[in-house]
Tab-separated table of C-alpha atoms and ligand atoms in Angstrom:
chain	number	residue	atom	x	y	z
G	2	MET	CA	-28.257	74.503	14.497
G	3	ALA	CA	-31.396	76.061	16.276
G	4	ALA	CA	-34.105	74.846	14.375
G	5	ARG	CA	-36.877	77.485	13.350
G	6	LYS	CA	-39.321	78.545	15.638
G	7	THR	CA	-42.032	80.648	13.548
G	8	THR	CA	-43.265	83.587	15.477
G	9	LYS	CA	-46.956	83.337	14.802
G	10	LYS	CA	-47.458	86.862	15.338
G	11	PRO	CA	-44.204	88.838	15.513
G	12	ASN	CA	-44.366	92.702	16.081
G	13	VAL	CA	-42.967	93.933	12.999
G	14	SER	CA	-44.691	96.222	10.150
G	15	ALA	CA	-45.007	94.745	6.646
G	16	GLU	CA	-42.686	97.074	5.510
G	17	GLU	CA	-39.957	95.598	7.585
G	18	LEU	CA	-40.566	92.432	6.906
G	19	THR	CA	-40.851	93.089	3.338
G	20	THR	CA	-37.323	94.739	3.252
G	21	TYR	CA	-35.518	91.778	5.141
G	22	TYR	CA	-37.418	89.699	2.421
G	23	ARG	CA	-35.899	91.604	-0.536
G	24	GLU	CA	-32.258	91.926	1.141
G	25	MET	CA	-32.180	88.203	1.912
G	26	LEU	CA	-33.241	87.415	-1.729
G	27	LEU	CA	-30.765	89.560	-3.122
G	28	ILE	CA	-27.739	87.997	-1.354
G	29	ARG	CA	-29.120	84.368	-2.433
G	30	ARG	CA	-29.757	85.641	-6.178
G	31	PHE	CA	-26.663	87.089	-6.307
G	32	GLU	CA	-24.687	84.375	-4.924
G	33	GLU	CA	-26.357	81.443	-6.839
G	34	LYS	CA	-25.619	83.752	-10.054
G	35	ALA	CA	-21.966	83.933	-8.832
G	36	GLY	CA	-21.594	80.121	-8.650
G	37	GLN	CA	-23.142	79.965	-12.056
G	38	LEU	CA	-20.271	82.802	-13.428
G	39	TYR	CA	-17.481	80.483	-11.755
G	40	GLY	CA	-18.857	76.996	-13.492
G	41	MET	CA	-18.530	78.983	-16.635
G	42	GLY	CA	-14.975	79.776	-15.944
G	43	LEU	CA	-15.766	83.845	-16.036
G	44	ILE	CA	-14.886	83.975	-12.136
G	45	GLY	CA	-11.275	82.468	-10.998
G	46	GLY	CA	-9.731	81.603	-7.886
G	47	PHE	CA	-11.475	81.551	-4.957
G	48	CYS	CA	-15.286	82.031	-4.308
G	49	HIS	CA	-17.210	81.640	-1.077
G	50	LEU	CA	-20.525	81.395	-1.148
G	51	TYR	CA	-22.844	82.665	1.536
G	52	ILE	CA	-26.202	80.739	0.898
G	53	GLY	CA	-28.102	80.077	3.820
G	54	GLN	CA	-26.563	82.733	6.137
G	55	GLU	CA	-28.381	85.280	4.708
G	56	ALA	CA	-30.327	86.137	8.129
G	57	VAL	CA	-27.403	86.750	9.884
G	58	VAL	CA	-26.049	89.966	7.998
G	59	VAL	CA	-29.694	91.082	7.295
G	60	GLY	CA	-30.515	91.077	10.614
G	61	LEU	CA	-27.226	92.757	11.988
G	62	GLU	CA	-27.497	95.336	9.509
G	63	ALA	CA	-30.865	96.441	10.635
G	64	ALA	CA	-29.548	96.892	14.243
G	65	ALA	CA	-27.017	98.978	12.803
G	66	LYS	CA	-26.420	102.961	12.375
G	67	GLU	CA	-24.811	104.983	10.169
G	68	GLY	CA	-21.382	105.306	10.926
G	69	ASP	CA	-20.885	101.956	12.174
G	70	LYS	CA	-18.196	99.670	10.375
G	71	ARG	CA	-18.166	96.115	9.779
G	72	ILE	CA	-15.169	93.499	8.635
G	73	THR	CA	-15.512	89.842	8.118
G	74	SER	CA	-13.623	87.197	6.384
G	75	TYR	CA	-13.478	85.638	2.880
G	76	ARG	CA	-17.179	84.758	3.012
G	77	ASP	CA	-18.043	88.127	2.431
G	78	HIS	CA	-20.617	88.945	-0.441
G	79	GLY	CA	-23.292	88.911	1.516
G	80	HIS	CA	-22.094	91.618	4.260
G	81	MET	CA	-21.401	93.631	1.156
G	82	LEU	CA	-24.592	93.314	-0.146
G	83	ALA	CA	-26.454	93.880	3.093
G	84	CYS	CA	-24.588	97.284	3.731
G	85	GLY	CA	-25.453	98.760	0.443
G	86	MET	CA	-22.581	97.928	-1.560
G	87	ASP	CA	-23.261	98.031	-5.290
G	88	PRO	CA	-23.971	94.340	-6.811
G	89	GLY	CA	-22.786	95.138	-10.023
G	90	GLY	CA	-19.199	96.694	-8.359
G	91	VAL	CA	-19.249	93.572	-6.317
G	92	MET	CA	-19.572	90.853	-9.149
G	93	ALA	CA	-17.582	92.802	-11.340
G	94	GLU	CA	-14.690	92.132	-8.657
G	95	LEU	CA	-15.296	88.783	-8.788
G	96	THR	CA	-14.880	88.674	-12.423
G	97	GLY	CA	-11.803	90.571	-12.158
G	98	ARG	CA	-13.027	93.715	-14.241
G	99	ILE	CA	-11.844	97.417	-14.090
G	100	GLY	CA	-15.561	98.448	-12.704
G	101	GLY	CA	-14.947	95.771	-9.607
G	102	LEU	CA	-14.867	97.452	-6.012
G	103	SER	CA	-10.936	96.833	-6.181
G	104	LYS	CA	-10.617	97.626	-9.976
G	105	GLY	CA	-10.239	93.878	-10.675
G	106	LYS	CA	-7.112	93.478	-8.648
G	107	GLY	CA	-8.823	92.060	-5.316
G	108	GLY	CA	-11.364	89.411	-6.023
G	109	SER	CA	-13.536	87.727	-3.759
G	110	MET	CA	-11.958	87.969	-0.590
G	111	HIS	CA	-10.271	91.307	-0.992
G	112	MET	CA	-13.138	94.229	-1.302
G	113	PHE	CA	-13.674	97.349	0.661
G	114	SER	CA	-15.689	100.450	0.534
G	115	LYS	CA	-14.971	103.551	2.889
G	116	GLU	CA	-18.488	105.093	1.940
G	117	LYS	CA	-20.109	102.062	3.495
G	118	ASN	CA	-17.378	101.324	6.648
G	119	PHE	CA	-16.703	97.810	4.826
G	120	TYR	CA	-13.072	97.245	5.679
G	121	GLY	CA	-13.048	94.068	4.239
G	122	GLY	CA	-12.892	90.818	3.157
G	123	HIS	CA	-9.690	88.960	4.634
G	124	GLY	CA	-8.105	85.400	3.441
G	125	ILE	CA	-6.326	84.921	6.671
G	126	VAL	CA	-8.602	82.856	9.227
G	127	GLY	CA	-9.148	85.215	12.345
G	128	ALA	CA	-7.157	87.847	10.700
G	129	GLN	CA	-9.758	90.724	10.787
G	130	VAL	CA	-10.677	89.750	14.204
G	131	PRO	CA	-7.899	91.973	15.879
G	132	LEU	CA	-8.221	94.856	12.772
G	133	GLY	CA	-12.064	94.575	13.967
G	134	ALA	CA	-11.052	95.679	17.710
G	135	GLY	CA	-8.564	98.239	15.941
G	136	LEU	CA	-11.541	99.946	14.328
G	137	ALA	CA	-13.597	100.176	17.373
G	138	PHE	CA	-10.157	101.639	19.218
G	139	ALA	CA	-10.299	104.387	16.748
G	140	ASP	CA	-14.105	104.880	17.364
G	141	LYS	CA	-13.813	104.748	21.161
G	142	TYR	CA	-10.559	107.498	20.725
G	143	LYS	CA	-12.779	109.673	18.308
G	144	GLU	CA	-16.035	109.643	20.978
G	145	ASN	CA	-18.051	109.124	18.009
G	146	GLY	CA	-20.460	106.439	19.310
G	147	GLY	CA	-19.760	104.370	16.332
G	148	VAL	CA	-19.899	100.505	16.686
G	149	THR	CA	-17.827	97.846	14.858
G	150	PHE	CA	-19.174	94.350	13.854
G	151	THR	CA	-16.627	91.764	14.000
G	152	TYR	CA	-17.559	88.739	12.269
G	153	PHE	CA	-15.508	85.357	12.119
G	154	GLY	CA	-16.292	81.590	11.783
G	155	ASP	CA	-16.534	78.608	14.234
G	156	GLY	CA	-13.179	77.912	12.743
G	157	ALA	CA	-11.580	81.241	13.357
G	158	ALA	CA	-13.005	80.913	17.272
G	159	ASN	CA	-10.075	78.418	17.967
G	160	GLN	CA	-7.523	80.791	16.644
G	161	GLY	CA	-4.929	82.366	19.462
G	162	GLN	CA	-4.921	85.813	18.020
G	163	VAL	CA	-9.127	86.186	19.105
G	164	TYR	CA	-8.338	85.890	22.471
G	165	GLU	CA	-5.349	88.345	22.479
G	166	THR	CA	-8.280	90.304	20.917
G	167	PHE	CA	-10.795	89.580	23.597
G	168	ASN	CA	-8.777	90.833	26.298
G	169	MET	CA	-7.550	93.672	24.935
G	170	ALA	CA	-11.550	94.659	24.072
G	171	ALA	CA	-12.608	93.843	27.387
G	172	LEU	CA	-9.573	95.993	28.880
G	173	TRP	CA	-10.383	98.770	27.224
G	174	ASP	CA	-14.064	98.607	26.449
G	175	LEU	CA	-13.970	99.008	23.291
G	176	PRO	CA	-17.634	99.292	21.569
G	177	VAL	CA	-17.055	95.974	19.209
G	178	VAL	CA	-19.766	93.089	18.696
G	179	PHE	CA	-18.132	89.909	18.000
G	180	VAL	CA	-20.239	88.117	15.806
G	181	ILE	CA	-19.252	84.429	15.435
G	182	GLU	CA	-21.041	82.944	12.529
G	183	ASN	CA	-20.913	79.188	13.572
G	184	ASN	CA	-22.282	77.556	10.171
G	185	GLN	CA	-20.829	74.281	12.238
G	186	TYR	CA	-18.269	73.301	9.818
G	187	ALA	CA	-14.748	75.067	9.061
G	188	MET	CA	-14.132	73.903	5.735
G	189	GLY	CA	-14.594	70.036	6.008
G	190	THR	CA	-13.900	69.631	9.626
G	191	SER	CA	-17.601	69.795	11.743
G	192	GLN	CA	-17.559	71.850	15.018
G	193	ALA	CA	-17.886	68.618	16.846
G	194	ARG	CA	-14.168	67.380	15.078
G	195	SER	CA	-12.765	70.375	16.092
G	196	THR	CA	-13.947	72.074	19.196
G	197	SER	CA	-14.199	71.381	22.596
G	198	THR	CA	-17.831	72.985	23.407
G	199	LYS	CA	-20.891	72.877	21.732
G	200	ASP	CA	-21.337	76.797	22.087
G	201	ILE	CA	-18.536	78.874	21.726
G	202	TYR	CA	-19.638	82.513	23.296
G	203	HIS	CA	-19.240	81.476	26.903
G	204	ARG	CA	-15.296	81.549	26.378
G	205	GLY	CA	-15.840	85.296	26.664
G	206	GLU	CA	-16.547	85.005	30.393
G	207	ALA	CA	-12.921	83.999	30.856
G	208	PHE	CA	-12.431	88.123	29.789
G	209	GLY	CA	-15.656	89.412	30.888
G	210	ILE	CA	-17.658	89.348	27.829
G	211	PRO	CA	-21.204	88.895	27.857
G	212	GLY	CA	-22.554	87.282	25.197
G	213	GLU	CA	-25.392	84.999	24.302
G	214	ILE	CA	-26.691	82.537	21.365
G	215	VAL	CA	-28.712	83.395	18.628
G	216	ASN	CA	-30.617	81.735	16.165
G	217	GLY	CA	-29.627	82.565	12.779
G	218	MET	CA	-31.991	81.133	10.796
G	219	ASP	CA	-34.517	83.813	12.025
G	220	VAL	CA	-33.848	87.376	10.739
G	221	LEU	CA	-35.980	88.778	13.606
G	222	ALA	CA	-34.052	87.008	16.264
G	223	VAL	CA	-30.915	87.815	14.891
G	224	LYS	CA	-32.271	92.053	14.686
G	225	ALA	CA	-33.242	91.963	18.175
G	226	ALA	CA	-29.799	90.317	19.364
G	227	GLY	CA	-27.901	92.995	17.532
G	228	GLU	CA	-29.948	95.646	19.059
G	229	LYS	CA	-28.602	94.328	22.580
G	230	ALA	CA	-25.587	93.734	21.600
G	231	VAL	CA	-25.103	97.708	20.039
G	232	ALA	CA	-26.575	99.256	22.895
G	233	HIS	CA	-24.317	97.775	25.074
G	234	CYS	CA	-21.759	99.047	23.192
G	235	ARG	CA	-22.815	102.533	22.847
G	236	ALA	CA	-23.229	102.740	26.574
G	237	GLY	CA	-19.766	101.997	26.793
G	238	LYS	CA	-19.787	98.523	28.705
G	239	GLY	CA	-17.197	97.701	26.015
G	240	PRO	CA	-17.618	94.659	24.100
G	241	TYR	CA	-20.388	91.597	23.144
G	242	ILE	CA	-20.373	88.264	21.537
G	243	LEU	CA	-23.187	86.900	19.372
G	244	GLU	CA	-22.779	83.631	18.663
G	245	VAL	CA	-25.141	83.108	15.852
G	246	LYS	CA	-26.093	79.529	15.051
G	247	THR	CA	-26.382	78.830	11.040
G	248	TYR	CA	-25.609	76.599	7.918
G	249	ARG	CA	-24.198	77.161	4.819
G	250	TYR	CA	-25.991	75.332	2.094
G	251	ARG	CA	-22.919	75.077	-0.357
G	252	GLY	CA	-19.440	73.730	0.059
G	253	HIS	CA	-16.992	75.811	1.695
G	254	SER	CA	-15.741	77.052	-1.746
G	255	MET	CA	-16.366	76.472	-5.098
G	256	SER	CA	-13.994	73.599	-5.024
G	257	ASP	CA	-15.297	71.838	-2.310
G	258	PRO	CA	-17.552	68.854	-3.280
G	259	ALA	CA	-18.801	68.723	0.675
G	260	LYS	CA	-18.156	64.877	0.816
G	261	TYR	CA	-18.005	65.478	4.861
G	262	ARG	CA	-21.862	65.710	5.121
G	263	THR	CA	-24.759	63.860	3.490
G	264	ARG	CA	-27.335	65.798	1.251
G	265	GLU	CA	-30.087	64.669	3.885
G	266	GLU	CA	-28.493	66.841	6.414
G	267	VAL	CA	-28.131	70.259	4.319
G	268	GLN	CA	-31.751	68.938	2.535
G	269	LYS	CA	-33.100	68.799	6.264
G	270	VAL	CA	-31.711	72.369	7.031
G	271	ARG	CA	-33.333	73.851	3.933
G	272	GLU	CA	-36.920	72.229	4.899
G	273	GLN	CA	-37.046	72.928	8.331
G	274	SER	CA	-35.170	76.085	8.616
G	275	ASP	CA	-34.529	78.069	5.468
G	276	PRO	CA	-34.137	82.034	6.885
G	277	ILE	CA	-35.936	83.226	3.386
G	278	GLU	CA	-38.627	80.695	3.682
G	279	HIS	CA	-39.574	81.907	7.138
G	280	VAL	CA	-40.118	85.407	6.451
G	281	ARG	CA	-42.033	84.656	3.342
G	282	GLU	CA	-44.476	82.477	5.415
G	283	LEU	CA	-44.616	85.340	7.810
G	284	LEU	CA	-45.555	87.904	5.133
G	285	LEU	CA	-48.104	85.396	3.559
G	286	THR	CA	-49.350	84.279	6.939
G	287	GLY	CA	-49.728	87.527	8.284
G	288	LYS	CA	-51.860	88.449	4.950
G	289	HIS	CA	-49.039	91.506	4.575
G	290	ALA	CA	-48.432	90.353	0.982
G	291	SER	CA	-49.866	88.195	-1.445
G	292	GLU	CA	-48.071	85.361	-3.741
G	293	ASP	CA	-48.342	87.761	-6.718
G	294	ASP	CA	-46.654	90.456	-4.611
G	295	LEU	CA	-43.742	88.149	-3.642
G	296	LYS	CA	-43.431	87.331	-7.051
G	297	ALA	CA	-43.054	91.069	-8.294
G	298	ILE	CA	-39.952	91.135	-5.486
G	299	ASP	CA	-38.675	87.789	-7.347
G	300	LYS	CA	-38.695	89.734	-10.175
G	301	GLU	CA	-37.159	92.948	-9.317
G	302	ILE	CA	-34.398	90.981	-7.572
G	303	LYS	CA	-33.500	88.801	-10.628
G	304	GLU	CA	-33.180	92.081	-12.661
G	305	ILE	CA	-30.920	93.795	-10.343
G	306	VAL	CA	-28.865	90.275	-10.425
G	307	ASN	CA	-28.931	89.766	-14.059
G	308	GLN	CA	-27.768	93.368	-14.496
G	309	ALA	CA	-24.847	92.934	-11.920
G	310	ALA	CA	-24.004	89.962	-13.995
G	311	GLU	CA	-24.120	91.563	-17.270
G	312	PHE	CA	-22.042	94.463	-16.038
G	313	SER	CA	-19.461	91.946	-14.681
G	314	LYS	CA	-19.187	90.403	-18.201
G	315	GLU	CA	-19.156	93.672	-19.976
G	316	SER	CA	-16.512	96.088	-17.800
G	317	PRO	CA	-13.101	95.325	-19.213
G	318	GLU	CA	-10.385	93.798	-17.960
G	319	PRO	CA	-7.977	96.344	-15.769
G	320	SER	CA	-5.023	97.566	-18.007
G	321	VAL	CA	-1.498	96.990	-16.848
G	322	GLU	CA	-0.893	100.517	-15.672
G	323	GLU	CA	-3.365	99.353	-13.061
G	324	LEU	CA	-0.639	97.298	-11.079
G	325	TRP	CA	1.301	100.743	-10.095
G	326	THR	CA	-1.983	102.153	-8.671
G	327	ASP	CA	-3.292	101.960	-5.063
G	328	ILE	CA	0.215	100.610	-3.839
G	329	TYR	CA	0.853	101.858	-0.258
G	330	ALA	CA	4.751	101.590	-0.182
O	418	TPP	C1	-4.202	81.271	9.146
O	418	TPP	C2	-5.440	80.495	7.980
O	418	TPP	N1	-5.258	78.949	8.391
O	418	TPP	C3	-5.753	78.168	7.563
O	418	TPP	C4	-6.188	78.671	6.333
O	418	TPP	C5	-7.346	77.848	5.824
O	418	TPP	N2	-8.681	78.052	5.671
O	418	TPP	C6	-9.401	78.647	4.959
O	418	TPP	S1	-10.920	78.933	5.542
O	418	TPP	C7	-10.723	77.722	6.775
O	418	TPP	C8	-11.457	77.572	7.587
O	418	TPP	C9	-12.432	78.446	8.608
O	418	TPP	O1	-13.987	77.989	8.784
O	418	TPP	P1	-14.906	78.805	9.727
O	418	TPP	O2	-13.751	80.310	10.641
O	418	TPP	O3	-15.608	78.357	10.517
O	418	TPP	O4	-15.531	79.683	8.562
O	418	TPP	P2	-16.221	79.450	7.584
O	418	TPP	O5	-15.393	78.953	6.296
O	418	TPP	O6	-17.104	78.689	8.011
O	418	TPP	O7	-17.256	80.689	7.464
O	418	TPP	C10	-9.341	77.585	6.551
O	418	TPP	C11	-8.790	76.386	7.662
O	418	TPP	C12	-6.525	80.049	6.051
O	418	TPP	N3	-6.711	80.571	5.186
O	418	TPP	N4	-5.401	81.082	7.033
O	419	MG	MG1	-17.468	77.782	9.479
């Protein structure tokens, strides 16, 4: 992973930086709370936290336009929050309650929002990649100018269906940004043990798909790369690949003790490359915000997350009759 390079005087307004700070912090605090609720037994099943990767979705959402679509894997809470889905609805889905975005019937990995163009939440590794190309196919067919962000991991990047999709997406010039969230691990398998090359994006060259590496710990770098990729797609030039180098601080899922890496490795990334600390530093050194301003934001975010948690505990469990709704057969 690229170490963070602090852009000393980035060409970005205080308002923009504050927005990224707030959005990344919301994801981090939300995920910490989800971890707590899991520990208390209020969340069952799988729960994959996004802590450490926040700059990826926040940067790319900043490059997206109204009408663009997004689809991802099971590590999906950050994507949902970044595109504006209600934190209470996400948390209540985690606790399996009727107020959840899938009425408590989907859980962590299966949430959708037609309103926000969020197409899941997919538990089968790599399965969302062809689906993302399908969404882009629909946009191209309808000539609506939409772009689909199709997120997948470094592990998923070794799946055959990814390359079948690359072929079709390139052949038909589909407006899709393939975002490889390279957090360096696929469950307990490091990239070095599973992947023949250090970088993955250049596999697109075989299909004529351009791409690049992005520092996923720098929200401004992610946004800039996202804008470039989206402009490429909207100009009708077909797909684009962003390999975003990032890192997850927590285990693969809540049941992973993460014995395949050292505490020091994680600590080093936290200290040297944390994406939220990066923006915090930019805000403070650029005199865009004071410590007190940031404390007020922290408080505000904590309140949003606490309310989401309260809602997720108070919302009732779905009734038995709900078993017969939302069935497409
Ligand atoms: C087809 C399939 N094979 C195996 C699994 C088990 N599995 C779940 S996550 C995962 C690793 C995926 O890693 P990566 O794509 O890097 O995503 P990350 O978890 O790092 O976000 C595996 C092998 C699965 N869910 N689906
Ligand atoms: Mg991974």
